[in-house]
GROMACS .gro file of C-alpha atoms in nm:
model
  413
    1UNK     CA    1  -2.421   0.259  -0.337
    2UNK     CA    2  -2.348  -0.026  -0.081
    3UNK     CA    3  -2.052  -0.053   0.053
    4UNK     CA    4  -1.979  -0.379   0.304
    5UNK     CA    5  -1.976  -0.238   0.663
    6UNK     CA    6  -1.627  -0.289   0.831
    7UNK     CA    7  -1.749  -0.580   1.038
    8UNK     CA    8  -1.823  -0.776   0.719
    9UNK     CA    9  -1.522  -0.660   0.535
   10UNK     CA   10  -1.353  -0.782   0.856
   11UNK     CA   11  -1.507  -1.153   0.862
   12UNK     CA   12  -1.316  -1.162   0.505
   13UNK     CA   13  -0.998  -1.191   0.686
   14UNK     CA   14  -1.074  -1.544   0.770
   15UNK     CA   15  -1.217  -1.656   0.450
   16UNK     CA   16  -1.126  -1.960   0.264
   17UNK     CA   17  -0.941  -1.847  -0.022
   18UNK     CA   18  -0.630  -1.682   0.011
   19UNK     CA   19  -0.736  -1.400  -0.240
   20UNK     CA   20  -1.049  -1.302  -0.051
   21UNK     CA   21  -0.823  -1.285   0.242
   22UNK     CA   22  -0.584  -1.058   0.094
   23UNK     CA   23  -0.866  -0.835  -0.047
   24UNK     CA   24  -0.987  -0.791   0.268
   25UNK     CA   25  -0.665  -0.676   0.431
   26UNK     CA   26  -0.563  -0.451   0.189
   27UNK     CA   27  -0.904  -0.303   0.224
   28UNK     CA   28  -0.792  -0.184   0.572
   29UNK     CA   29  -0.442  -0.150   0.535
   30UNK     CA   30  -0.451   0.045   0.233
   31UNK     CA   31  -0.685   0.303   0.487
   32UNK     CA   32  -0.470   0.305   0.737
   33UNK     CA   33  -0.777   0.193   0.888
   34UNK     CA   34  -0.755   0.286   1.300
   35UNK     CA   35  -0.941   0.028   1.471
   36UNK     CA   36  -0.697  -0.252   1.605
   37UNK     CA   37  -0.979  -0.559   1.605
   38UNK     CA   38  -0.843  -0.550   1.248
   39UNK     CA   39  -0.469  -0.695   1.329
   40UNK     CA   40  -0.640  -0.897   1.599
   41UNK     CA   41  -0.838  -1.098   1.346
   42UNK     CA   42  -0.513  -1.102   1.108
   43UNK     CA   43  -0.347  -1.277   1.395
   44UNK     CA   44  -0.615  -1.537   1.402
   45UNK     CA   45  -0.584  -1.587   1.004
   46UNK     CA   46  -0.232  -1.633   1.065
   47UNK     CA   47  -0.241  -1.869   1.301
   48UNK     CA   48  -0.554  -2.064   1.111
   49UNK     CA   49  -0.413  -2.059   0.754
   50UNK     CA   50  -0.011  -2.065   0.848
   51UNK     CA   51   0.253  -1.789   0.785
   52UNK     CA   52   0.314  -1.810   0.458
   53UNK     CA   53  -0.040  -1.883   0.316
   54UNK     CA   54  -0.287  -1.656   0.498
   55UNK     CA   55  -0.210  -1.360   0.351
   56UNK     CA   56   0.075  -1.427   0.118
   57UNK     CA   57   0.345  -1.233  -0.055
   58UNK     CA   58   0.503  -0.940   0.254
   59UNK     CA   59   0.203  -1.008   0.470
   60UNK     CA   60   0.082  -0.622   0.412
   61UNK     CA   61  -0.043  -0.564   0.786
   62UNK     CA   62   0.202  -0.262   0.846
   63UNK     CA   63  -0.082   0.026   0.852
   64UNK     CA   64  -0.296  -0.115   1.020
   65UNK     CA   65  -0.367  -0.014   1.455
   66UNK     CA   66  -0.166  -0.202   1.709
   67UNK     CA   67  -0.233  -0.283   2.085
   68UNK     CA   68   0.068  -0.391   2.289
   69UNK     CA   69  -0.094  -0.735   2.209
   70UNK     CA   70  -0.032  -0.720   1.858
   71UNK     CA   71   0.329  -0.592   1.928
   72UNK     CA   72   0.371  -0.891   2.141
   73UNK     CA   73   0.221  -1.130   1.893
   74UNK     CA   74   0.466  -0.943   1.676
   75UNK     CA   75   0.791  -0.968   1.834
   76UNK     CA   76   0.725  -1.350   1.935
   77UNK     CA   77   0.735  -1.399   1.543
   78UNK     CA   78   1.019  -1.234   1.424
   79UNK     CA   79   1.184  -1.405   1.683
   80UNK     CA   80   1.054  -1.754   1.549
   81UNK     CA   81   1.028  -1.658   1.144
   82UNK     CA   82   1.405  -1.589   1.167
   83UNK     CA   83   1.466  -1.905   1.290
   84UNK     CA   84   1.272  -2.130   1.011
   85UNK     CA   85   1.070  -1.927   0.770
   86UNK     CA   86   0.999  -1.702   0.495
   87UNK     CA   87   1.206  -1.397   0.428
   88UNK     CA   88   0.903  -1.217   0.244
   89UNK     CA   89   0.671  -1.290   0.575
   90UNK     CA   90   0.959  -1.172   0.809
   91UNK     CA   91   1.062  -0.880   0.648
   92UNK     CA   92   0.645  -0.733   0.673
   93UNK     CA   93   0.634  -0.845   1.038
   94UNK     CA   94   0.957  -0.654   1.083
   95UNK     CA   95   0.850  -0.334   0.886
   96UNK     CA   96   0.504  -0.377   1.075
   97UNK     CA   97   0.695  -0.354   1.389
   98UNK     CA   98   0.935  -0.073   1.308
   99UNK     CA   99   0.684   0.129   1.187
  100UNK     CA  100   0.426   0.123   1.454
  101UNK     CA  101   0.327   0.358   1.757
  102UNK     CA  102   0.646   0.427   1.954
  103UNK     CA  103   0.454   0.438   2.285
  104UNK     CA  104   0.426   0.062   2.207
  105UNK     CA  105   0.771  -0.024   2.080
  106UNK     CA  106   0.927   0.126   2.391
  107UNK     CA  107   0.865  -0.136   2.647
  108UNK     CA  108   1.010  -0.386   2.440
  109UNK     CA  109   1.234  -0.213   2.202
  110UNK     CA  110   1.530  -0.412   2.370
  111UNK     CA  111   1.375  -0.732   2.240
  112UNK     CA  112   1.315  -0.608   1.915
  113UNK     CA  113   1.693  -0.495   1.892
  114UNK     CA  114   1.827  -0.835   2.029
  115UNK     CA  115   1.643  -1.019   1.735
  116UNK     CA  116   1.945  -1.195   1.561
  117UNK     CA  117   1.964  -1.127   1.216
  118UNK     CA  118   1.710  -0.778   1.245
  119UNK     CA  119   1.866  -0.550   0.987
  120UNK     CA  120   2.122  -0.253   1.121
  121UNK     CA  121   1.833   0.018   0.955
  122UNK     CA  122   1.571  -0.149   1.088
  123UNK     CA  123   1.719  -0.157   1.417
  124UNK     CA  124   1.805   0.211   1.409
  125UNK     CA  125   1.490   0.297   1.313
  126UNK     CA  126   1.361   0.134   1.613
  127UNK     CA  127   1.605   0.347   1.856
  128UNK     CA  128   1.542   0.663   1.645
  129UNK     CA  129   1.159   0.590   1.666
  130UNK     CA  130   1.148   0.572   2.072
  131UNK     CA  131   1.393   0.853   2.120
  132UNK     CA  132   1.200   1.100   1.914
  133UNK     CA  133   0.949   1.097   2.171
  134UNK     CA  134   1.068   1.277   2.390
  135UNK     CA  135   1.195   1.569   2.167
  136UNK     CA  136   1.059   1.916   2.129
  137UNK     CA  137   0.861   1.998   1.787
  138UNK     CA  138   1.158   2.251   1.785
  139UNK     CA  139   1.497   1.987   1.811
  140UNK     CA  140   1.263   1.778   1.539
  141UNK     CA  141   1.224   2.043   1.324
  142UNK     CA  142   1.553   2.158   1.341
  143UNK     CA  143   1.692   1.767   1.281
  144UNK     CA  144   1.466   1.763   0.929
  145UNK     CA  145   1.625   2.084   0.790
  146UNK     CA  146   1.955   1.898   0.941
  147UNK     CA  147   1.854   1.631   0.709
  148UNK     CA  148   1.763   1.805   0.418
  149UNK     CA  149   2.085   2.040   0.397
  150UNK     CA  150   2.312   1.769   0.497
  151UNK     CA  151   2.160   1.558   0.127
  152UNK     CA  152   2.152   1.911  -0.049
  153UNK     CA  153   2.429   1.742  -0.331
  154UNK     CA  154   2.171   1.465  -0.393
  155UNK     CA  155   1.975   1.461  -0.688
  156UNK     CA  156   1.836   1.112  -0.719
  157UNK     CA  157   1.554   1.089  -0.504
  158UNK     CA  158   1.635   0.750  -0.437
  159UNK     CA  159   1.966   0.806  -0.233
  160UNK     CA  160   1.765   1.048   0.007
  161UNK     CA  161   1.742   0.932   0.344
  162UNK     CA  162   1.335   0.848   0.352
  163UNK     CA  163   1.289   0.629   0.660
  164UNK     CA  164   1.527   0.905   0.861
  165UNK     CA  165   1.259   1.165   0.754
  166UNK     CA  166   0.940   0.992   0.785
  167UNK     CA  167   1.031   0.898   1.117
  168UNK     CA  168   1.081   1.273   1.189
  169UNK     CA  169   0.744   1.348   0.993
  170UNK     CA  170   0.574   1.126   1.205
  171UNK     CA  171   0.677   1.249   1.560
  172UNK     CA  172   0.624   1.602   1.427
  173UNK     CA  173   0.234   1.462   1.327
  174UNK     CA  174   0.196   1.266   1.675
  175UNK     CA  175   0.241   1.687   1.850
  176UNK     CA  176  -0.012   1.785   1.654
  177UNK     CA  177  -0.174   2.095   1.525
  178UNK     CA  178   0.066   2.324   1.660
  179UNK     CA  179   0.252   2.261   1.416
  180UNK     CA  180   0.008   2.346   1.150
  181UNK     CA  181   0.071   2.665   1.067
  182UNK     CA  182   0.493   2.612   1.036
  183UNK     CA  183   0.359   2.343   0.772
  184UNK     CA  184   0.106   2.577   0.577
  185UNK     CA  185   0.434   2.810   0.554
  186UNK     CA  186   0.620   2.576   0.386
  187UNK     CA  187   0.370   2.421   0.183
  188UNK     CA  188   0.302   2.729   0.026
  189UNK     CA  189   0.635   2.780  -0.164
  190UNK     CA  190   0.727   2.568  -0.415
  191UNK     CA  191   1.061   2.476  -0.383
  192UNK     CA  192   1.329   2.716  -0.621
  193UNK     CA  193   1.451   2.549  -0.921
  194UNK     CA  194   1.799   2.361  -0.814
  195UNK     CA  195   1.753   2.394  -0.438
  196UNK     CA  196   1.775   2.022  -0.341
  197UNK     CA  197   1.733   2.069   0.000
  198UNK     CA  198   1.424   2.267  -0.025
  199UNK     CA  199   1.260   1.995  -0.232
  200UNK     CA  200   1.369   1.780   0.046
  201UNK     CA  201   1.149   1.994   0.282
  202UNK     CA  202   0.904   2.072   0.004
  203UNK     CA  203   0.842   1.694  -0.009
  204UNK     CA  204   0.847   1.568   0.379
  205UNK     CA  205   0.593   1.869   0.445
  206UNK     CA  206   0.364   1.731   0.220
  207UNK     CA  207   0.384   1.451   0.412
  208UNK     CA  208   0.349   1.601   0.726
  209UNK     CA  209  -0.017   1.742   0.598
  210UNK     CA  210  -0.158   1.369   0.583
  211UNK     CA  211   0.032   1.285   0.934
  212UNK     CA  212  -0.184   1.595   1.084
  213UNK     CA  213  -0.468   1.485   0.883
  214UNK     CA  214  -0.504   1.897   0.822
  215UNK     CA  215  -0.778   1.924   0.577
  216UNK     CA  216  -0.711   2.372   0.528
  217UNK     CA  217  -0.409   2.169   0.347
  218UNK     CA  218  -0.582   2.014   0.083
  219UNK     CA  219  -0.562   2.297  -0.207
  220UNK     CA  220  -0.165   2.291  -0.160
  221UNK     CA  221  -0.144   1.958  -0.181
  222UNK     CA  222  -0.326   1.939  -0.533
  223UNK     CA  223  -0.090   2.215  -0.627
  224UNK     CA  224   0.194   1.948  -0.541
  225UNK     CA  225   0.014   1.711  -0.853
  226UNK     CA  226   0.262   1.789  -1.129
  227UNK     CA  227   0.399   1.548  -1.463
  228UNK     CA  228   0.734   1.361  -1.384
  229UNK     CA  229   0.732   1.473  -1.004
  230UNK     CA  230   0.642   1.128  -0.875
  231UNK     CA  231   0.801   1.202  -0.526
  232UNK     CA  232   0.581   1.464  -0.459
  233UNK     CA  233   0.285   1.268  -0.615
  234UNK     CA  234   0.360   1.050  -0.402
  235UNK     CA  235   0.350   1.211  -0.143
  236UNK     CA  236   0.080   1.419  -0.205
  237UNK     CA  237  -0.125   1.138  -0.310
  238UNK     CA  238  -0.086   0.967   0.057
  239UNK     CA  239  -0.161   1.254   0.269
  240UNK     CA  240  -0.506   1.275   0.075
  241UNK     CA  241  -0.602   0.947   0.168
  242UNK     CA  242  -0.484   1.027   0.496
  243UNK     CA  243  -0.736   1.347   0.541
  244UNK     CA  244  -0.991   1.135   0.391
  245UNK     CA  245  -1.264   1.382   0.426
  246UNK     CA  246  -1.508   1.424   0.155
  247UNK     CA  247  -1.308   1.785   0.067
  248UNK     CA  248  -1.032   1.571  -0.017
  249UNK     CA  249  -1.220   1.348  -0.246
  250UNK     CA  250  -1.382   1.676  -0.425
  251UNK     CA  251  -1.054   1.819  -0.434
  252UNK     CA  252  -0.917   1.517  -0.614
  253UNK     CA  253  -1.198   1.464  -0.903
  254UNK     CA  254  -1.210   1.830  -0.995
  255UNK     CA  255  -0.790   1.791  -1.062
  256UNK     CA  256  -0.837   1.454  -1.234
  257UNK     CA  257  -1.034   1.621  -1.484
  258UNK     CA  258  -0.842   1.908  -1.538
  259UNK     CA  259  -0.502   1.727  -1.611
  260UNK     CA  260  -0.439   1.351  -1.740
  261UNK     CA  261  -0.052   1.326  -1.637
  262UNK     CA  262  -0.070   1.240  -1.276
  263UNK     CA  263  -0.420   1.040  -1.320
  264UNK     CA  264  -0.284   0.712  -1.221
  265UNK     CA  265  -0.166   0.900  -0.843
  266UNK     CA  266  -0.463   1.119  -0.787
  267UNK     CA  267  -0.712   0.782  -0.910
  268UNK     CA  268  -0.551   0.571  -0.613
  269UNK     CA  269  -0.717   0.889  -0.366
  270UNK     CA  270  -1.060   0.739  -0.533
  271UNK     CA  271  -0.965   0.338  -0.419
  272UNK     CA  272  -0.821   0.425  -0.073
  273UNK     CA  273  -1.035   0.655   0.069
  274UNK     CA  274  -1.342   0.409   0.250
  275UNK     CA  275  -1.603   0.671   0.178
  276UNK     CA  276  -1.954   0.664  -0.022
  277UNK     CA  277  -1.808   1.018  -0.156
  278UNK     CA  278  -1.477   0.823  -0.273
  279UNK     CA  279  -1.687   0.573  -0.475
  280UNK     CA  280  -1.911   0.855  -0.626
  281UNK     CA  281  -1.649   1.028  -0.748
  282UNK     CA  282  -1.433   0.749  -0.877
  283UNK     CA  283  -1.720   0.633  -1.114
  284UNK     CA  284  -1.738   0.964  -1.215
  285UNK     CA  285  -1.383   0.977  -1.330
  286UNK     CA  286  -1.423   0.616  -1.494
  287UNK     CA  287  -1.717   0.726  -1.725
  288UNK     CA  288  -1.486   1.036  -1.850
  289UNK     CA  289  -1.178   0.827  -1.871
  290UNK     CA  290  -1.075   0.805  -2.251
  291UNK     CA  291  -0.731   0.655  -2.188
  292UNK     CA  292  -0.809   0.263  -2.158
  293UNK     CA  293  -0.440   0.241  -1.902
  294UNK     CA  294  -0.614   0.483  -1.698
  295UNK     CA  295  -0.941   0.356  -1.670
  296UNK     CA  296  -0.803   0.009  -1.609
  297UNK     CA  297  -0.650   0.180  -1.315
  298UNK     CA  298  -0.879   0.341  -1.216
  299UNK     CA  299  -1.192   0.041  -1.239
  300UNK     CA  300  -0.956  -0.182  -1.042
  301UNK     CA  301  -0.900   0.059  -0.749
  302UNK     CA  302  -1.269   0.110  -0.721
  303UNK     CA  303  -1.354  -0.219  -0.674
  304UNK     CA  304  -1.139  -0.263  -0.406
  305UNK     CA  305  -1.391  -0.049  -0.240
  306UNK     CA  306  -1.611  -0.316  -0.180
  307UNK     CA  307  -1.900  -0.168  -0.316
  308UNK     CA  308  -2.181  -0.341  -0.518
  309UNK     CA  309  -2.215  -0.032  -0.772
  310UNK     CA  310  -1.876  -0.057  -0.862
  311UNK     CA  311  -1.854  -0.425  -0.897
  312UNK     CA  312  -2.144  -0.301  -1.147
  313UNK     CA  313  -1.950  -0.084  -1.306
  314UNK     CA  314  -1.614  -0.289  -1.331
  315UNK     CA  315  -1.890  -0.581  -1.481
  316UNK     CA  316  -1.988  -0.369  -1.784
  317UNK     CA  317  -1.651  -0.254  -1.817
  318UNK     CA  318  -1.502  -0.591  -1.863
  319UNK     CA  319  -1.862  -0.675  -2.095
  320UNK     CA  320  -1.754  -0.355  -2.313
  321UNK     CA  321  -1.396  -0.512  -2.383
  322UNK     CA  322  -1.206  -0.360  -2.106
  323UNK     CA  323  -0.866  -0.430  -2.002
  324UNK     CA  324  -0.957  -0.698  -1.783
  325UNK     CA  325  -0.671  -0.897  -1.630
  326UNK     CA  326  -0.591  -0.658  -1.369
  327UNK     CA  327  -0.950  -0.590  -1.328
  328UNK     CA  328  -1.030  -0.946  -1.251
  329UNK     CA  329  -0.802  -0.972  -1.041
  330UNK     CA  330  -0.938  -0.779  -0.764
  331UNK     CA  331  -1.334  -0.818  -0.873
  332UNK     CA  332  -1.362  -1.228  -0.854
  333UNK     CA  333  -1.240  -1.186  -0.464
  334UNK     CA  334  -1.428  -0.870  -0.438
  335UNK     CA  335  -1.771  -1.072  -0.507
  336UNK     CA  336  -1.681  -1.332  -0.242
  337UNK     CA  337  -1.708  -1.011  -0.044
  338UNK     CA  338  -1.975  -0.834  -0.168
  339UNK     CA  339  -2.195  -1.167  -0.229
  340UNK     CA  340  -2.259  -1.072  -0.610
  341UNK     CA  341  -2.299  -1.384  -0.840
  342UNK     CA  342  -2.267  -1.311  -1.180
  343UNK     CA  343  -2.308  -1.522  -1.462
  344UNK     CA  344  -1.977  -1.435  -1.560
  345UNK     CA  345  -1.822  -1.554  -1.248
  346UNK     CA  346  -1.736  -1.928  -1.397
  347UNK     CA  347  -1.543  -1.789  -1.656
  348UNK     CA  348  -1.327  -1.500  -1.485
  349UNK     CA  349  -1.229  -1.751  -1.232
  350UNK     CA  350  -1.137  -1.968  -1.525
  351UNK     CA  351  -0.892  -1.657  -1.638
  352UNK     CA  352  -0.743  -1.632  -1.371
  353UNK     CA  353  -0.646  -2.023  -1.269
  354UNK     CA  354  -0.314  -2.124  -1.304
  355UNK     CA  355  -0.228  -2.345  -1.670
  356UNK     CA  356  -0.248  -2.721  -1.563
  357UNK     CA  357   0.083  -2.846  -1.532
  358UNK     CA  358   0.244  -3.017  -1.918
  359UNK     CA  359   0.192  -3.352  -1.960
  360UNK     CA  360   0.507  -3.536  -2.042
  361UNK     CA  361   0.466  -3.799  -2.314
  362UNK     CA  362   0.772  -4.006  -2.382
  363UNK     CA  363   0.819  -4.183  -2.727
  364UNK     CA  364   1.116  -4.386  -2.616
  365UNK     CA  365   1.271  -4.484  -2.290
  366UNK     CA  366   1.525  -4.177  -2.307
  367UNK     CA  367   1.448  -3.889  -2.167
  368UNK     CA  368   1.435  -3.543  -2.395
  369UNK     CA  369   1.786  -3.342  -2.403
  370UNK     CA  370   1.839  -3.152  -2.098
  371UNK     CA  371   1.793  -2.798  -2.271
  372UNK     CA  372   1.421  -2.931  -2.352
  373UNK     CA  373   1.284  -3.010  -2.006
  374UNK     CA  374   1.096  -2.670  -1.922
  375UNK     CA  375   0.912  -2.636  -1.594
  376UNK     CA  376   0.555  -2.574  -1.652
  377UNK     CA  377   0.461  -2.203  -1.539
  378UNK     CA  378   0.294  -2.213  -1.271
  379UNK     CA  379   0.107  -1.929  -1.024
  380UNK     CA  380   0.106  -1.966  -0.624
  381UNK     CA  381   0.034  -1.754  -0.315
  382UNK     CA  382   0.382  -1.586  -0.348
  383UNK     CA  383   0.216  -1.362  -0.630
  384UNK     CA  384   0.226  -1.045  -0.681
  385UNK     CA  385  -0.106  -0.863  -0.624
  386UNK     CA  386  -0.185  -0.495  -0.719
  387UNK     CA  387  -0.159  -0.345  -0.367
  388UNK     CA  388   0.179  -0.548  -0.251
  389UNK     CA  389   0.495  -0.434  -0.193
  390UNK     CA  390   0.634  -0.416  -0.577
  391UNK     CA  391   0.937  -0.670  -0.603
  392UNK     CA  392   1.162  -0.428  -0.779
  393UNK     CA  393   1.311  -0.355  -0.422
  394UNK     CA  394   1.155   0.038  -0.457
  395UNK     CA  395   0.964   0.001  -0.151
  396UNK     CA  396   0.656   0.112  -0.328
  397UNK     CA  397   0.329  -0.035  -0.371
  398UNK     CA  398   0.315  -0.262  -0.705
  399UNK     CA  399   0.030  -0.087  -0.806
  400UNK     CA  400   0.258   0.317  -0.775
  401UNK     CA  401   0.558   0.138  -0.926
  402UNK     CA  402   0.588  -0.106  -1.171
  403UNK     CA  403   0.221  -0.235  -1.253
  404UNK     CA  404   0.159   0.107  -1.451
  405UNK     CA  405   0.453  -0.003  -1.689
  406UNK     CA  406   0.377  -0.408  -1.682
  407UNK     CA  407   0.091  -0.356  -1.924
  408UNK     CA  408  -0.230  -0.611  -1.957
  409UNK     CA  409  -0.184  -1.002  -1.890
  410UNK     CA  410  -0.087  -1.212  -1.647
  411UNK     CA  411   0.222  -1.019  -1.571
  412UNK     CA  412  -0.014  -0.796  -1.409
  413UNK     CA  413  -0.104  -1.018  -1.124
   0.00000   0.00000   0.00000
């Protein structure tokens, strides 16, 4: 089943259309792909197709490998984008900084912090970041049960201090596997019914399996796949992708089939994950898919594999009567990729185009009532694709958040 090489999927970055550009980024960043030619390249978009256009709606570049050129590049325009720009663009070039390799951050953490306007959290993150280098795996572990006992009266997931314990998951990952079997310890108990702050842990380890990428984890985190536990899901769902070995991918098709409530997290493993083994088993999961939501889902993440027998796939799916705004969405730009013209392509791209704007005709000199002059609809690069940040403020991607619930149409741009 071809899939483009990296190198191609790369050249996409520069494309033309703003859409094939995206597609392409996401295909990395969605990865967490390691090589750093890949934010070199973005840089060059940037600076071809301008800040706001190359790459659109929160820029997206914030898992992808850095090089204290990037970081430069970086700081230079959050320095500049506060000054005159977008607030989308600078808040994903600030996130992209925050949340890269402290080694890099601390030569010019100062500059970051002196950025007027950078956000207090941000800015702590930052300090946190750099200082948790130089701790002991046993001062960080110590800090995350801190954490976790100190939120113990929460119970709404979304007060919970996140960044503070990612930022702790990720300097535990960066010692790695010494820590691994602490982690299989805890991953092993589920966390007693009531006991907030060892869901806390419960949830953060999970995370901490992707961070090690420590595939004897994998059967403990399909245990953590359970209805109306999205945290966990979440979580679960991430470090998965993270491993990215072909045992994850098995892992992840034999739970599909075994339980249809957490299908729309364990079908993203199938999208993310840039293996022939991900694509294999993703059609495999389509063809059984019975719930048309899920299969939508699922379609649409595999074609954001890149992969000429899923474009295949996603073709006859849309030919059978499929769900097919969200699918088009991602397969038009995926066939600028891929190179596949299908007869069909006239059409979808048709879909997909904005309505032309109304055409006012007057029938007398006055103009219509104020109430009665509606601005045309219109759709521009400050659209929401499947694989952005979701603009409900959760900090999720739209497609774990709020696409799920948005249903078929254009709303599901």
């Amino acid at each position: 089943m071809p899939r483009l090489s990296s190198e191609r999927v790369r050249e996409g970055l520069l494309h033309p259309d703003g859409d094939v550009r995206r597609t392409a980024l996401h295909y990395f960043a969605d990865a967490f792909w390691p090589d750093p030619a890949v934010m070199t390249t973005v840089i060059e978009a940037v600076r071809r197709y301008g800040r706001k256009d190359a790459f659109g709606y929160g820029f997206g570049a914030v898992h992808l490998a850095q090089t204290p050129e990037t970081i430069r590049w970086a700081v230079d325009e959050l320095r500049a984008e506060h000054e005159t720009g977008d607030r989308f663009y600078e808040s994903g070039v600030a996130r992209l900084l925050v949340e890269a390799d402290p080694d890099l951050l601390a030569p010019v953490a100062g500059e970051i912090l002196a950025v007027p306007g950078l956000k207090s959290e941000l800015a702590e993150r930052v300090t946190r970041r750099v200082a948790y280098r130089s701790r002991s795996g046993d001062e960080l572990w110590a800090e995350l049960d801190a954490l976790c006992r100190d939120n113990a009266a929460l119970e709404n997931g979304w007060e919970f201090p996140w960044d503070h314990g990612y930022d702790l998951v990720e300097a535990l990952g960066r010692q790695g596997d010494r820590h691994a079997p602490r982690l299989m310890e805890l991953l092993a108990v589920e966390a007693p019914e009531g006991d907030i702050a060892a869901f806390w842990r419960e949830a953060l380890g999970t995370r901490l399996a992707g961070e090690l990428r420590h595939e004897p984890a994998i059967p403990l985190l399909i245990a953590k796949f359970e209805p109306d536990a999205d945290i966990l899901n979440e979580e679960a769902q991430r470090s998965l992708i993270r491993i990215g070995t072909d045992a994850a991918v098995a892992a992840t098709l034999a739970a599909y089939r075994e339980g249809w409530e957490n299908r729309i997290f364990l079908g993203n493993v199938f999208g993310d994950v840039r293996s022939d083994a991900a694509v294999e088993a993703g059609l495999a999961a389509a063809v059984g898919e019975e719930d048309e939501g899920n299969k939508s889902f699922l379609v649409a993440g595999l074609v954001t594999q890149l992969s000429t027998e899923a474009n295949d796939f996603a073709r006859d799916y849309l030919q059978a009567g499929g769900d097919h705004f969200e699918v088009l969405s991602v397969l038009v730009p995926a066939c600028a990729l891929t190179g596949q013209d299908y007869p069909e392509l006239t059409a979808w791209r048709k879909a997909l185009a904005p309505p032309p704007p109304a055409r006012r005709s007057f029938v007398s000199p006055e103009p219509p009532p104020l109430e009665r002059r509606l601005a045309p609809i219109t759709r521009d690069d400050t659209r929401v694709g499947r694989n952005d940040p979701c603009p409900c403020g959760s900090g999720k991607k739209y497609k774990k958040c709020c696409l799920p619930k948005a249903g078929a149409g254009p709303a599901a741009w």
